[in-house]
Coordinates of C-alpha atoms and ligand atoms in Angstrom, one line a residue:
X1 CA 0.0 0.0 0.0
X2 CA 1.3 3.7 -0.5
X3 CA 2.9 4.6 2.5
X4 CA 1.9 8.1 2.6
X5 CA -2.1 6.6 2.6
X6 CA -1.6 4.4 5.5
X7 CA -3.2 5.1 8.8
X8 CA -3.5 2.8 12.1
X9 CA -7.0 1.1 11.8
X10 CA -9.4 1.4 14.5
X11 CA -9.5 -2.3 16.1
X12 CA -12.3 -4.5 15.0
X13 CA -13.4 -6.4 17.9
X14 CA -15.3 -9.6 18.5
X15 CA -14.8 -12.2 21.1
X16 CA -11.6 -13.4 22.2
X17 CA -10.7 -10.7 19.0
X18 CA -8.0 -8.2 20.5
X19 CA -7.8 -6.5 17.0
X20 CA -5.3 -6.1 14.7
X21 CA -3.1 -2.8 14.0
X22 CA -3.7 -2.6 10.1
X23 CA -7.5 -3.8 10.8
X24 CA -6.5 -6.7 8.4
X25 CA -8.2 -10.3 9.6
X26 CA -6.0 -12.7 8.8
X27 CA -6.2 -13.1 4.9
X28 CA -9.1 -11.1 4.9
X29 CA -7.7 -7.3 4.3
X30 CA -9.2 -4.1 5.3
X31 CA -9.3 -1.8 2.2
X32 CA -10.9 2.0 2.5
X33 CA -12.0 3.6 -0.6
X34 CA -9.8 4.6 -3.5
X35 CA -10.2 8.0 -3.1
X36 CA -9.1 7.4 0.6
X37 CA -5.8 5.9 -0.5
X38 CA -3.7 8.7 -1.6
X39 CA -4.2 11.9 -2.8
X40 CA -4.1 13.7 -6.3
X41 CA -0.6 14.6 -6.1
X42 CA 1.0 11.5 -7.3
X43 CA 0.3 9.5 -10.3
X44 CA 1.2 5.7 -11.2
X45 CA 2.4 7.0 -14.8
X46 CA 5.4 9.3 -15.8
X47 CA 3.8 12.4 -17.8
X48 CA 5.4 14.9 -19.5
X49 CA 4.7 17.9 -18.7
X50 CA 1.6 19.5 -21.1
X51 CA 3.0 22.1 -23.4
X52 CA 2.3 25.9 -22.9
X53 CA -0.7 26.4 -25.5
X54 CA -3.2 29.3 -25.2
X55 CA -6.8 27.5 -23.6
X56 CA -9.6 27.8 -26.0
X57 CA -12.0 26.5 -23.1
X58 CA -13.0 31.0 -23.0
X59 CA -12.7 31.1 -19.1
X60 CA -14.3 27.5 -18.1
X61 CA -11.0 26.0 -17.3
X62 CA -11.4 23.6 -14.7
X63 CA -10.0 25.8 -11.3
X64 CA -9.5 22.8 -9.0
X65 CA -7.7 19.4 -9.3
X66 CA -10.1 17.4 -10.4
X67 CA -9.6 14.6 -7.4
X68 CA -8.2 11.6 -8.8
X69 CA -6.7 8.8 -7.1
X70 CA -2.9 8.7 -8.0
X71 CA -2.2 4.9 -7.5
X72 CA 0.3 3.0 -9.2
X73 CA -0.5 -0.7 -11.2
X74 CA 0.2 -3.1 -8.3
X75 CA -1.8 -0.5 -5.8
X76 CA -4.8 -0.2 -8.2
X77 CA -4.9 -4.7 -8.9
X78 CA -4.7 -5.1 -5.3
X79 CA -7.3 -2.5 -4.5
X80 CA -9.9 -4.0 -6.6
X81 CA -8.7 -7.3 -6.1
X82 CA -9.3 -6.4 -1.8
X83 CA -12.9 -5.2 -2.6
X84 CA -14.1 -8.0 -4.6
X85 CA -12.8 -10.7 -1.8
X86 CA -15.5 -8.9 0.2
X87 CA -18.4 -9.7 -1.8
X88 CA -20.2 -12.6 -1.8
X89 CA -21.2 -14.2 -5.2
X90 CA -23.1 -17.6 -6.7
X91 CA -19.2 -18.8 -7.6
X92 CA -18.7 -18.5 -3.9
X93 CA -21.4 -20.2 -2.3
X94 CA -25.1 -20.8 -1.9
X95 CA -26.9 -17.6 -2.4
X96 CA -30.5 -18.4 -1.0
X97 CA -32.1 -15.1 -2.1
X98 CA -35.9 -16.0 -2.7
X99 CA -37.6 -14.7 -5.9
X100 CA -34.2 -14.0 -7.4
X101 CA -33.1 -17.7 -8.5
X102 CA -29.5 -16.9 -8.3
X103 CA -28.5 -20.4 -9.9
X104 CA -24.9 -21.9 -11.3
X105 CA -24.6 -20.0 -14.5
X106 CA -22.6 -22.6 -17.2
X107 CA -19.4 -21.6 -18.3
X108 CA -20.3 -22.8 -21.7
X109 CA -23.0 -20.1 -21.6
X110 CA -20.2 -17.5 -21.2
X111 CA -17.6 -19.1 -24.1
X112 CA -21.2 -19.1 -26.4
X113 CA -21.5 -15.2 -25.7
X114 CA -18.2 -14.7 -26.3
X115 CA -18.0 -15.6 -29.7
X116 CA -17.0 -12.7 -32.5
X117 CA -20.3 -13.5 -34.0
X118 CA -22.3 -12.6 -31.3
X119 CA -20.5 -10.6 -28.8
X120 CA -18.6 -8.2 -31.5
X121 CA -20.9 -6.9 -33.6
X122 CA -22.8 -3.8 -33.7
X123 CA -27.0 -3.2 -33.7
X124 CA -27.0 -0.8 -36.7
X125 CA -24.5 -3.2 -38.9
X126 CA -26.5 -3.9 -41.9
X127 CA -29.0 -7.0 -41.6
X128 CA -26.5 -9.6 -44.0
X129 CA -23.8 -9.2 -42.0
X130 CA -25.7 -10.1 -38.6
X131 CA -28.5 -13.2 -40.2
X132 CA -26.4 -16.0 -37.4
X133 CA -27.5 -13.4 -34.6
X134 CA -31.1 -12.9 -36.1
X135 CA -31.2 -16.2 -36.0
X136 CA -29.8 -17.2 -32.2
X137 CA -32.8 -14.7 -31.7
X138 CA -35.2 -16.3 -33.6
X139 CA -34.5 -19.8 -32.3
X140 CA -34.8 -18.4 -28.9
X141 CA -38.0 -17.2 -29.4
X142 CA -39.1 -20.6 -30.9
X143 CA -37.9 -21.7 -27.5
X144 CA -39.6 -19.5 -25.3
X145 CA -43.2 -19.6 -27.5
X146 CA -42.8 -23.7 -27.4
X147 CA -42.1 -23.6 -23.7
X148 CA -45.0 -21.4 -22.5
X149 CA -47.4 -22.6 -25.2
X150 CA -47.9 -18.6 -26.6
X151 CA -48.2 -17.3 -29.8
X152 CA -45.4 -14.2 -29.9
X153 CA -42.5 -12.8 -28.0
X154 CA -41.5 -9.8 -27.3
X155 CA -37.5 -10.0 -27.1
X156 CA -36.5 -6.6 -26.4
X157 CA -37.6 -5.6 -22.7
X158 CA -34.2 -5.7 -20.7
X159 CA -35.6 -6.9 -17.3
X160 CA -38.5 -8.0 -15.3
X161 CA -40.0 -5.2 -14.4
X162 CA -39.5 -3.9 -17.9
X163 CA -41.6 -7.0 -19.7
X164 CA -44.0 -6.2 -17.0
X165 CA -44.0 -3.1 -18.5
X166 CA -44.7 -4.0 -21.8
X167 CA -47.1 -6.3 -21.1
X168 CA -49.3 -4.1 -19.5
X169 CA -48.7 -1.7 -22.3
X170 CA -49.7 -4.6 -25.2
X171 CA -53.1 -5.2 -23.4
X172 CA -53.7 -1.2 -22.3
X173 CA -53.2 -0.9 -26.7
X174 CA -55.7 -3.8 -27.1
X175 CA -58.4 -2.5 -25.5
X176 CA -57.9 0.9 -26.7
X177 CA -58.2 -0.8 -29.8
X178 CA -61.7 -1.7 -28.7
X179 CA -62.2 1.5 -27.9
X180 CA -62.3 0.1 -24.3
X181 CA -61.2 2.5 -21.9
X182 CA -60.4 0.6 -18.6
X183 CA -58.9 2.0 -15.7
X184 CA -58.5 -0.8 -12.9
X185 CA -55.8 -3.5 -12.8
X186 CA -56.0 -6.0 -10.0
X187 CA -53.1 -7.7 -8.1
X188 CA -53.4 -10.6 -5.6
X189 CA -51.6 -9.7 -1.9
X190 CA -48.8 -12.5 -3.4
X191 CA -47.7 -11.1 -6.4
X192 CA -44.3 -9.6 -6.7
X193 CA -43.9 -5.8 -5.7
X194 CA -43.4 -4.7 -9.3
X195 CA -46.5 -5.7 -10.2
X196 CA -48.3 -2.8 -8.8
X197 CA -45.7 -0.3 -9.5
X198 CA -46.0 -1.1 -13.3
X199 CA -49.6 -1.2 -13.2
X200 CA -50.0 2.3 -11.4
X201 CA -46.7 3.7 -13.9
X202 CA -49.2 2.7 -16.8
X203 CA -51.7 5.1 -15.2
X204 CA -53.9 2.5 -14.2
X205 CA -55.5 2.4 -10.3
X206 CA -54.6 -0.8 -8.5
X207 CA -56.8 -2.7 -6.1
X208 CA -55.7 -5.7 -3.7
X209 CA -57.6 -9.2 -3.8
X210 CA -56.7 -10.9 -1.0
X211 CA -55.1 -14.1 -0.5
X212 CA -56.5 -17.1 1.4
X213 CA -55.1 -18.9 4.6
X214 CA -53.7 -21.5 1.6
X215 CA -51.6 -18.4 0.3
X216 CA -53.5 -18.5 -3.0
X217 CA -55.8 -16.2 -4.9
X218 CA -59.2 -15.8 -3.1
X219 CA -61.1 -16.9 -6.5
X220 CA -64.6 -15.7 -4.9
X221 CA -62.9 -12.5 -4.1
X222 CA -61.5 -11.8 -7.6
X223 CA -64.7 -13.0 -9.1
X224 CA -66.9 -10.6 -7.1
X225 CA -64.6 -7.4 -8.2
X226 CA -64.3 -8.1 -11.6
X227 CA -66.8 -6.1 -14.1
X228 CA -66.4 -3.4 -17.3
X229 CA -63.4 -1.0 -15.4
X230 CA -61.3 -3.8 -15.0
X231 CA -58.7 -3.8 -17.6
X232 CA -56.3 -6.8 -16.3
X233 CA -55.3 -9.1 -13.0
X234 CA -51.9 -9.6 -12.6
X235 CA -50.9 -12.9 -11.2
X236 CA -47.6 -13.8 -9.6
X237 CA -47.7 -17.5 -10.5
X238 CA -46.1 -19.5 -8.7
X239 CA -46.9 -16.9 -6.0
X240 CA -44.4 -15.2 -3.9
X241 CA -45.2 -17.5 -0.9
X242 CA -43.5 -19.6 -3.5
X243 CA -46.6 -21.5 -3.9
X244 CA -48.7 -22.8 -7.5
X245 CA -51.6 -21.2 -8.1
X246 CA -53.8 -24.2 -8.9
X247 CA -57.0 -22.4 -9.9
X248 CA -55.4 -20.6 -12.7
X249 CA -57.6 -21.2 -15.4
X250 CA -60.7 -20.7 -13.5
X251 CA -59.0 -16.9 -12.5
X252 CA -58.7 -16.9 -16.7
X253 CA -61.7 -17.7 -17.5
X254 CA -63.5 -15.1 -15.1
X255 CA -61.1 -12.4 -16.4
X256 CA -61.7 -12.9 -20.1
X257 CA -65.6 -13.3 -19.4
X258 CA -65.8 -10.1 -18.2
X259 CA -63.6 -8.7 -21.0
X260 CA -60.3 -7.9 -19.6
X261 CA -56.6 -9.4 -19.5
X262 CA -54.6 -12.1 -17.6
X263 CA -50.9 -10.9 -17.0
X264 CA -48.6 -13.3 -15.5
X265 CA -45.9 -12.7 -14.0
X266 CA -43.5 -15.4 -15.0
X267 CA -40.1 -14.4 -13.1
X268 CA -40.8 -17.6 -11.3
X269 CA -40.6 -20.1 -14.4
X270 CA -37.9 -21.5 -13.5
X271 CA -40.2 -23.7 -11.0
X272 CA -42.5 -25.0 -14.2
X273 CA -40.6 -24.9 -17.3
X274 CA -41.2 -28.2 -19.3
X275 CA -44.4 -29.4 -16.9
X276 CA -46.9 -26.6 -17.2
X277 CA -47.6 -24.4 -20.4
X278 CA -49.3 -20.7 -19.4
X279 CA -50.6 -20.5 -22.7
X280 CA -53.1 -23.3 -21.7
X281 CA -54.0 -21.7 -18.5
X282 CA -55.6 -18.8 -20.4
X283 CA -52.4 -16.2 -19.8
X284 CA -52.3 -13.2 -22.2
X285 CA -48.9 -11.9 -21.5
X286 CA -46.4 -13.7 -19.3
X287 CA -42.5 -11.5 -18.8
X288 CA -39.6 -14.3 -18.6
X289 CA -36.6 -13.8 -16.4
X290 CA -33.7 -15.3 -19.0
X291 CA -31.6 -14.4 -16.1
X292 CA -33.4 -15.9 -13.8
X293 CA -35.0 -19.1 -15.6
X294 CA -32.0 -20.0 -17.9
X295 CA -29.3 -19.0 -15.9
X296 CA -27.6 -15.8 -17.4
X297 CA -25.8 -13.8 -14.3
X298 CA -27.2 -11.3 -12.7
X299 CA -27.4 -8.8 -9.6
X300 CA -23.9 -7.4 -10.1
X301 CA -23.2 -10.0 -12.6
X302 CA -24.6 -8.5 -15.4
X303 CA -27.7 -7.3 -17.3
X304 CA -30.8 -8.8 -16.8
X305 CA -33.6 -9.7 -19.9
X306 CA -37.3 -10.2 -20.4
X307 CA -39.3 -11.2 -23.1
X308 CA -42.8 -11.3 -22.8
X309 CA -44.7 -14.3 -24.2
X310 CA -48.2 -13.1 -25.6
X311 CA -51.3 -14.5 -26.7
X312 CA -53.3 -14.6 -29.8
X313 CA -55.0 -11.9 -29.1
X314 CA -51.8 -9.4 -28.1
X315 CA -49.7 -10.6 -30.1
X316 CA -50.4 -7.8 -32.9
X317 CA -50.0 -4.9 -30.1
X318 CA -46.1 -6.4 -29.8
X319 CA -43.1 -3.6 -29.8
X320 CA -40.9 -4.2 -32.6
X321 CA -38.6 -5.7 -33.4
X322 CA -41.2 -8.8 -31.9
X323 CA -41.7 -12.8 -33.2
X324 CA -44.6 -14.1 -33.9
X325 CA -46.0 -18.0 -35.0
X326 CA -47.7 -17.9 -38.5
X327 CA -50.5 -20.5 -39.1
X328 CA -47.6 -23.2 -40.2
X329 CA -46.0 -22.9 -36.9
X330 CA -43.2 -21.0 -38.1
X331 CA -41.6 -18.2 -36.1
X332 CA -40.9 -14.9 -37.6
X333 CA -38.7 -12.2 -36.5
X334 CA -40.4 -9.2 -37.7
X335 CA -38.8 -6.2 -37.9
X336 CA -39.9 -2.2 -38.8
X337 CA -39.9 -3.1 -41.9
X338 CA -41.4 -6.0 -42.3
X339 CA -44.7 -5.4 -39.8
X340 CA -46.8 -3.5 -41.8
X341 CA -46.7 -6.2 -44.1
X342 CA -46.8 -9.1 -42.0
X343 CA -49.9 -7.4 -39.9
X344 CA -52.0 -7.8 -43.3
X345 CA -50.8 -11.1 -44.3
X346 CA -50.9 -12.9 -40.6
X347 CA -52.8 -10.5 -38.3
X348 CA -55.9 -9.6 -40.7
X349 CA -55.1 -5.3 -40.8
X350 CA -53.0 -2.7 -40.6
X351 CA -50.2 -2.7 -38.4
X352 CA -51.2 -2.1 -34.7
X353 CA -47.8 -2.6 -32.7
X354 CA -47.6 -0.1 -29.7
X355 CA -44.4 1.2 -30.8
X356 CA -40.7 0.3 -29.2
X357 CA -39.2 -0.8 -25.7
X358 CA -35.5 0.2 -26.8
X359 CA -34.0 0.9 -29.4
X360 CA -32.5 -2.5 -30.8
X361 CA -33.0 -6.0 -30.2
X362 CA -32.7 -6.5 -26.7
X363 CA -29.8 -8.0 -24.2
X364 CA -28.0 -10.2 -27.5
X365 CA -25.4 -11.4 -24.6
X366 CA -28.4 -12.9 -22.3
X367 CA -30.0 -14.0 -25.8
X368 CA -27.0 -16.1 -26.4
X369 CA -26.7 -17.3 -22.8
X370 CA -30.3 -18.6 -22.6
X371 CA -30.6 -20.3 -25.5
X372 CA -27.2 -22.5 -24.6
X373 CA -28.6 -23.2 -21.5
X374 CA -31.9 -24.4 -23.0
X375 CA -29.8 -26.0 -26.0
X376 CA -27.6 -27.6 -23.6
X377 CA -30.2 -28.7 -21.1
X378 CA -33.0 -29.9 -24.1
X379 CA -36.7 -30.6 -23.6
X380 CA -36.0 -33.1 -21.0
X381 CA -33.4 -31.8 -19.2
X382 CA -35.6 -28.1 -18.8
X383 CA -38.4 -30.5 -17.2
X384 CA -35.4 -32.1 -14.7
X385 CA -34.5 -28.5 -14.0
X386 CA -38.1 -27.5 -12.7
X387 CA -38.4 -31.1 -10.2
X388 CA -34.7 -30.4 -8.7
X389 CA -35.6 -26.7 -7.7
X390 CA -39.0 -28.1 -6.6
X391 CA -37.2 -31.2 -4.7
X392 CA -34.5 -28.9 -3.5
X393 CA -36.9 -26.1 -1.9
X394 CA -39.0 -28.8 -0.5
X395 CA -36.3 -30.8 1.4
X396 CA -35.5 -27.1 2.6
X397 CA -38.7 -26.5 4.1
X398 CA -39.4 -30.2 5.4
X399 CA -35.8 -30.5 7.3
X400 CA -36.2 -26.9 9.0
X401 CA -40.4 -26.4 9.4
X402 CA -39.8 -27.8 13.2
X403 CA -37.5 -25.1 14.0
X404 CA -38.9 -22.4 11.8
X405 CA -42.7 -21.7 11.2
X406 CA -43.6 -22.4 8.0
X407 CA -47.0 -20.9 7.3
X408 CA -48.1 -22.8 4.2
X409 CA -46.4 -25.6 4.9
X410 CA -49.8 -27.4 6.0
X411 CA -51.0 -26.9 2.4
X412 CA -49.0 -29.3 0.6
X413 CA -45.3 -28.6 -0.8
X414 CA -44.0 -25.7 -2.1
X415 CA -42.5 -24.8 -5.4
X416 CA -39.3 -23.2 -6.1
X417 CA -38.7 -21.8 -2.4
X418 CA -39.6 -22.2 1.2
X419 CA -41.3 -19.8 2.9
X420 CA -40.4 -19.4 7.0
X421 CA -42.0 -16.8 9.2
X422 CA -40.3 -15.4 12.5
X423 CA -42.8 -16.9 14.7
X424 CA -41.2 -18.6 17.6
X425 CA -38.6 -16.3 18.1
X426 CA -37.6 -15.0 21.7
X427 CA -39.3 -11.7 22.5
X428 CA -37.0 -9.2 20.7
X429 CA -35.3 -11.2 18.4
X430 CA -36.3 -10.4 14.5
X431 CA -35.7 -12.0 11.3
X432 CA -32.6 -9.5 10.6
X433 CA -31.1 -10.6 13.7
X434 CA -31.1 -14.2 11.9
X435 CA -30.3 -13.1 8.4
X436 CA -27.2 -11.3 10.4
X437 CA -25.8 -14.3 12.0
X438 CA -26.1 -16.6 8.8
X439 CA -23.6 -13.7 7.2
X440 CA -21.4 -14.8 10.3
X441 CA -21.6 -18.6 9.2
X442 CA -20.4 -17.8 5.6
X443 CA -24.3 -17.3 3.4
X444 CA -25.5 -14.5 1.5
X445 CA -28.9 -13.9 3.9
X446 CA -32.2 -15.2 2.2
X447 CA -35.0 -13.0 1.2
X448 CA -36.2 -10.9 4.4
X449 CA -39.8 -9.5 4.9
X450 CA -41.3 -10.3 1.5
X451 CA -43.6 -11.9 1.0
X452 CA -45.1 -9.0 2.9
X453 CA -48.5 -11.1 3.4
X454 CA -46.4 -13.2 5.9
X455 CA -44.8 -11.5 9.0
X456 CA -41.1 -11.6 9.7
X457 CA -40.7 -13.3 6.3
X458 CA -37.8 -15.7 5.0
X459 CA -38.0 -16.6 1.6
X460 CA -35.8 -19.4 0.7
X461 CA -34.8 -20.0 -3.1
X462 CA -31.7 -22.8 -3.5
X463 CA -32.0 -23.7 -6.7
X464 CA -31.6 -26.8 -9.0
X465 CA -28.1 -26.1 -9.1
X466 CA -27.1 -26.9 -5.1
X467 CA -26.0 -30.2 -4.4
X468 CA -27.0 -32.5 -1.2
X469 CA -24.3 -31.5 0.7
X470 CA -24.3 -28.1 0.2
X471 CA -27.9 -27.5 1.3
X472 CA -27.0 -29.9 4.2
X473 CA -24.8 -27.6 5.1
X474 CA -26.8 -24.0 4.6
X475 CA -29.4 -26.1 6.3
X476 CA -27.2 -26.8 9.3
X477 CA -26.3 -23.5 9.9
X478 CA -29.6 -21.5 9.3
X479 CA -31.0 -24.7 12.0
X480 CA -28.3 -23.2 13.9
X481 CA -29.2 -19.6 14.3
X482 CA -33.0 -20.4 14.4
X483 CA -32.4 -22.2 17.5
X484 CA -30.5 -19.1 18.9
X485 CA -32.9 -17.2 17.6
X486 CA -35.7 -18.7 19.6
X487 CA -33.3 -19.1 22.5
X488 CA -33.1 -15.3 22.8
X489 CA -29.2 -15.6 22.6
X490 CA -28.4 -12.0 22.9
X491 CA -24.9 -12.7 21.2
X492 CA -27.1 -13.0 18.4
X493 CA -28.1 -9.1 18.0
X494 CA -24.3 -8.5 17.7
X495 CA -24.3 -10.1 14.5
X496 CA -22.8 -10.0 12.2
X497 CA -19.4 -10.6 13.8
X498 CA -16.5 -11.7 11.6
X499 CA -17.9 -10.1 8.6
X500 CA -16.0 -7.0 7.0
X501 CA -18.2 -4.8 8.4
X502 CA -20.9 -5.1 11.5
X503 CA -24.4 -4.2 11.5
X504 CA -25.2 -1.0 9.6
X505 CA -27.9 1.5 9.8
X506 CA -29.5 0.0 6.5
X507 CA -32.6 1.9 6.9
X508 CA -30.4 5.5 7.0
X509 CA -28.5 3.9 4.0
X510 CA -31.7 3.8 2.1
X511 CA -33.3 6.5 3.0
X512 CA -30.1 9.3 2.8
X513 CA -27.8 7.3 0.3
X514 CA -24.7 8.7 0.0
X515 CA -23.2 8.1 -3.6
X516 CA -20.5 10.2 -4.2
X517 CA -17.1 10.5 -1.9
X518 CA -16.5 14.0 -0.5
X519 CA -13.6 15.2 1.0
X520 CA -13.5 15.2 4.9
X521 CA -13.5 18.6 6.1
X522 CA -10.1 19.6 7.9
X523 CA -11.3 19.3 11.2
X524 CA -12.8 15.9 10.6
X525 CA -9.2 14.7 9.0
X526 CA -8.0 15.5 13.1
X527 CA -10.8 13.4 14.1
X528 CA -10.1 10.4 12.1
X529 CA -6.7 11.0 12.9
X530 CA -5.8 10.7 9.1
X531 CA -2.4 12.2 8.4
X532 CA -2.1 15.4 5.9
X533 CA -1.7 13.5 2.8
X534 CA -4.4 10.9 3.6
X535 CA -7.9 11.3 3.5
X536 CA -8.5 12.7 0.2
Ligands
PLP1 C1 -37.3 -10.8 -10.1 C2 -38.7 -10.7 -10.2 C3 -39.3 -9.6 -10.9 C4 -38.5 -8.4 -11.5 O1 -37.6 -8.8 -12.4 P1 -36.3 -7.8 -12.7 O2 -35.6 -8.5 -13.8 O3 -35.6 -7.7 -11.4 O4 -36.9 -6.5 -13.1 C5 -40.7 -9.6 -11.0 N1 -41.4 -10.5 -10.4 C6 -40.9 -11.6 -9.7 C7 -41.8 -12.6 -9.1 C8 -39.5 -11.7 -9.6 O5 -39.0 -12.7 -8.9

């Protein structure tokens, strides 16, 4: 480290932990921020200096240095190399987070998306030069229409919440088609939290059906609000409490009688790919999580992608570039200049596509990952993929439900992930107490107080990709600080303890972020007791 950026660390202390005067722990190194290293008066290159020419910049010079760190090679590798051993990834270890399916992603995928073909090309090269990529995206749409039993894609929206999105905007164009001006769209209590928010960014005034002590849809309840203002019920299926929603097509049914749309959100595929096709549970549009579903890193791994699988009847409301099956069960990739056309031939009129999600053709590095995965994996092997994250969230839930309440465990199994509750704890002890002390025994926490329909939640998603032994092992541990946790062991509330950094004020964090380094003030560089040419 530059000697000049060095100060004595405050000693970390835990028990039986006397500290350590460079606050490294063992091979696990302390490292402050770049900009805390060393200041702007050194440089890891050898400049000459700039020659003496007249500024043309008329007064807007800049009047200050401009702040940056001036570390050499070795300083900058290890720097990075420091931060990155204190986060925690899927190439690391089990990361449990529920509704997130952070599963093994293939190296193959990555060697597939790194080929010239697809990774070095650029979206406005003309069409000849890019027909293999058309194509990976046109066989990937195949895929996805096959698999959900749909009629067209929409491979452009770039997450989630963004084929929510345009889903909501494909059925919102349909019924103005109509000339059906609707203004309600309902969402079950268990449906994810971006359901609502894209509904109400569509403009549209969301109402709650509730959920029954089983965790489903109350049918009765949708039933009875349904009527002419209703525009579309967006189901979460399976549900956040990680549960199938078995009365599907009877929720499809009532929506279509009474004229409006059934939006699925599909981020949860992963659990039914290759058993159960939405398209013959009456779904209109359904958004795909590639990075989810078919593996494809994500979180701080890389971009996400969602294509939205649509019905018969949106399929014509599709942004463009979008794929659609003709009557011979082809799939065509139709582009800006092709729709017009291919509305009168295959869609009966003019050209009635709501317009664009983004400029090109979507996430091409996802498209490439997904379709290796499904490639690699084939029919059968997608179907295999759905039983071992169904058998592995199961033998979660079963081998922890007597030390953790699991509130729909009485109703059967679960899907994809196991749903806990904090009942049973001590008095005082919370579920972030327990997510904090499974940090301490080497896991990324699980997903804390969502569902919100469930209090104290913990959401459990392992994946297909976790082997016996390593769920034994997560299991074993979060066994471990549930029983502290209903012990009251006050040690606990310390947690976490050998972690980088203890427990932070996450709710401060949220609600003031601070995103951009600013110099200490003088005075506070004497509190920290950072020497002059530290700090900066
Ligand atoms: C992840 C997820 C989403 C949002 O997807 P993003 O790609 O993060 O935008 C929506 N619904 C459910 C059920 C999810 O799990």
């Amino acid at each position: 480290m530059n000697q000049s950026g060095w100060k004595p660390a405050a000693p970390v202390q835990g028990p039986g932990d006397t500290g350590t005067i460079t606050g490294n722990r063992a091979l696990m190194l302390e490292e402050p921020l770049i900009f805390e290293l060393d200041g702007a008066d050194t440089t890891g290159v050898d400049l000459a200096p700039a020659p003496k020419v007249a500024s043309r910049l008329g007064g807007l010079e800049r009047s200050e240095a401009i702040g940056l760190p001036g570390l050499s090679e070795p300083e900058t590798v290890r720097h990075y190399t420091r931060l990155s051993r204190q986060n925690y990834g899927i190439d690391l270890g089990l990361f449990p987070l529920g509704s997130c399916t952070m599963k093994h992603n293939p190296r193959l995928n990555e060697k597939m998306a790194r080929l010239p073909g697809f990774a070095d090309i650029h979206p406005l090269q003309p069409r000849e030069t890019v027909a293999g990529a058309l194509e990976l995206i046109n066989q990937l749409a195949f895929w996805l229409i096959d698999l959900t039993g749909m009629h067209g894609v929409a491979m452009s929206p770039k997450a989630g919440a963004h084929g929510e999105l345009c889903g909501l905007l494909c059925i919102r164009a349909a019924l103005e088609a109509r000339g059906d001006a609707r203004e309600v769209v309902l969402v079950p209590e268990s449906a994810h939290g971006t359901n609502p928010a894209t509904a109400a960014f569509c403009g549209y005034r969301v109402e709650n059906i509730p959920a029954t002590s089983a965790g489903r849809v109350d049918l009765e309840a949708l039933k009875a609000r349904l009527g002419p203002d209703v525009a579309a019920v967006m189901i979460t299926n399976p549900n956040t409490c990680g549960l199938f929603e078995p009365e599907m097509k009877a929720i499809s049914d009532a929506v279509h009688a009474a004229g409006g749309f059934v939006y699925c959100d599909g981020a949860n595929f992963n659990a039914i790919v290759g058993k159960v096709r939405p398209g013959d549970l009456g779904v209109d549009a359904m958004h795909i999580n590639l990075h989810k579903t078919f593996s494809t890193p994500h979180g701080g791994g890389g971009p996400g992608s969602g294509p939205v699988v649509l019905s018969e009847a949106l399929s014509p409301f599709a942004p463009l570039p979008y794929t659609a099956k003709t009557a011979d069960g082809v799939v065509h990739l139709v582009e800006e200049e092709q729709a017009e056309a291919f509305s009168q031939e295959h869609f009966g009129g003019a050209m009635q596509s709501f317009g664009r999600m983004t400029a090109f053709h979507g996430q091409m590095g996802m498209f490439t990952r997904a379709l290796t995965y499904i490639l690699s994996h084939g029919a059968d092997g997608l179907k295999q993929v759905a039983e071992d994250a169904v058998l592995n969230a199961n033998y979660v839930l079963r081998s922890l439900e007597d030390v953790l309440d699991a509130p729909f465990a009485h109703s059967g199994p679960c899907m994809h992930e196991a749903l806990f509750s904090d009942k049973g704890f001590a008095d005082g002890f919370s579920t972030l107490d327990l997510a904090k002390a499974l940090i301490d025994e080497g896991f990324h926490p699980m997903t804390m107080y969502f569902p919100l329909v469930v209090h104290g939640a913990m959401l459990v998603e392992p994946t297909e990709t976790e082997s016996k032994a390593a769920l034994d092992q997560f299991i074993a541990a979060l066994r471990h600080v549930a029983e502290r946790a209903r012990a009251g062991d006050e040690a606990l509330k310390s947690a976490p303890i050998y972690a980088p950094r203890r427990r932070l004020d996450e709710t401060l964090a949220a609600r003031k972020p601070v995103v951009a380094f600013r110099t200490p003030a003088p005075d506070a560089n004497k509190v920290s007791g950072l020497n002059e040419a530290g700090g900066q």
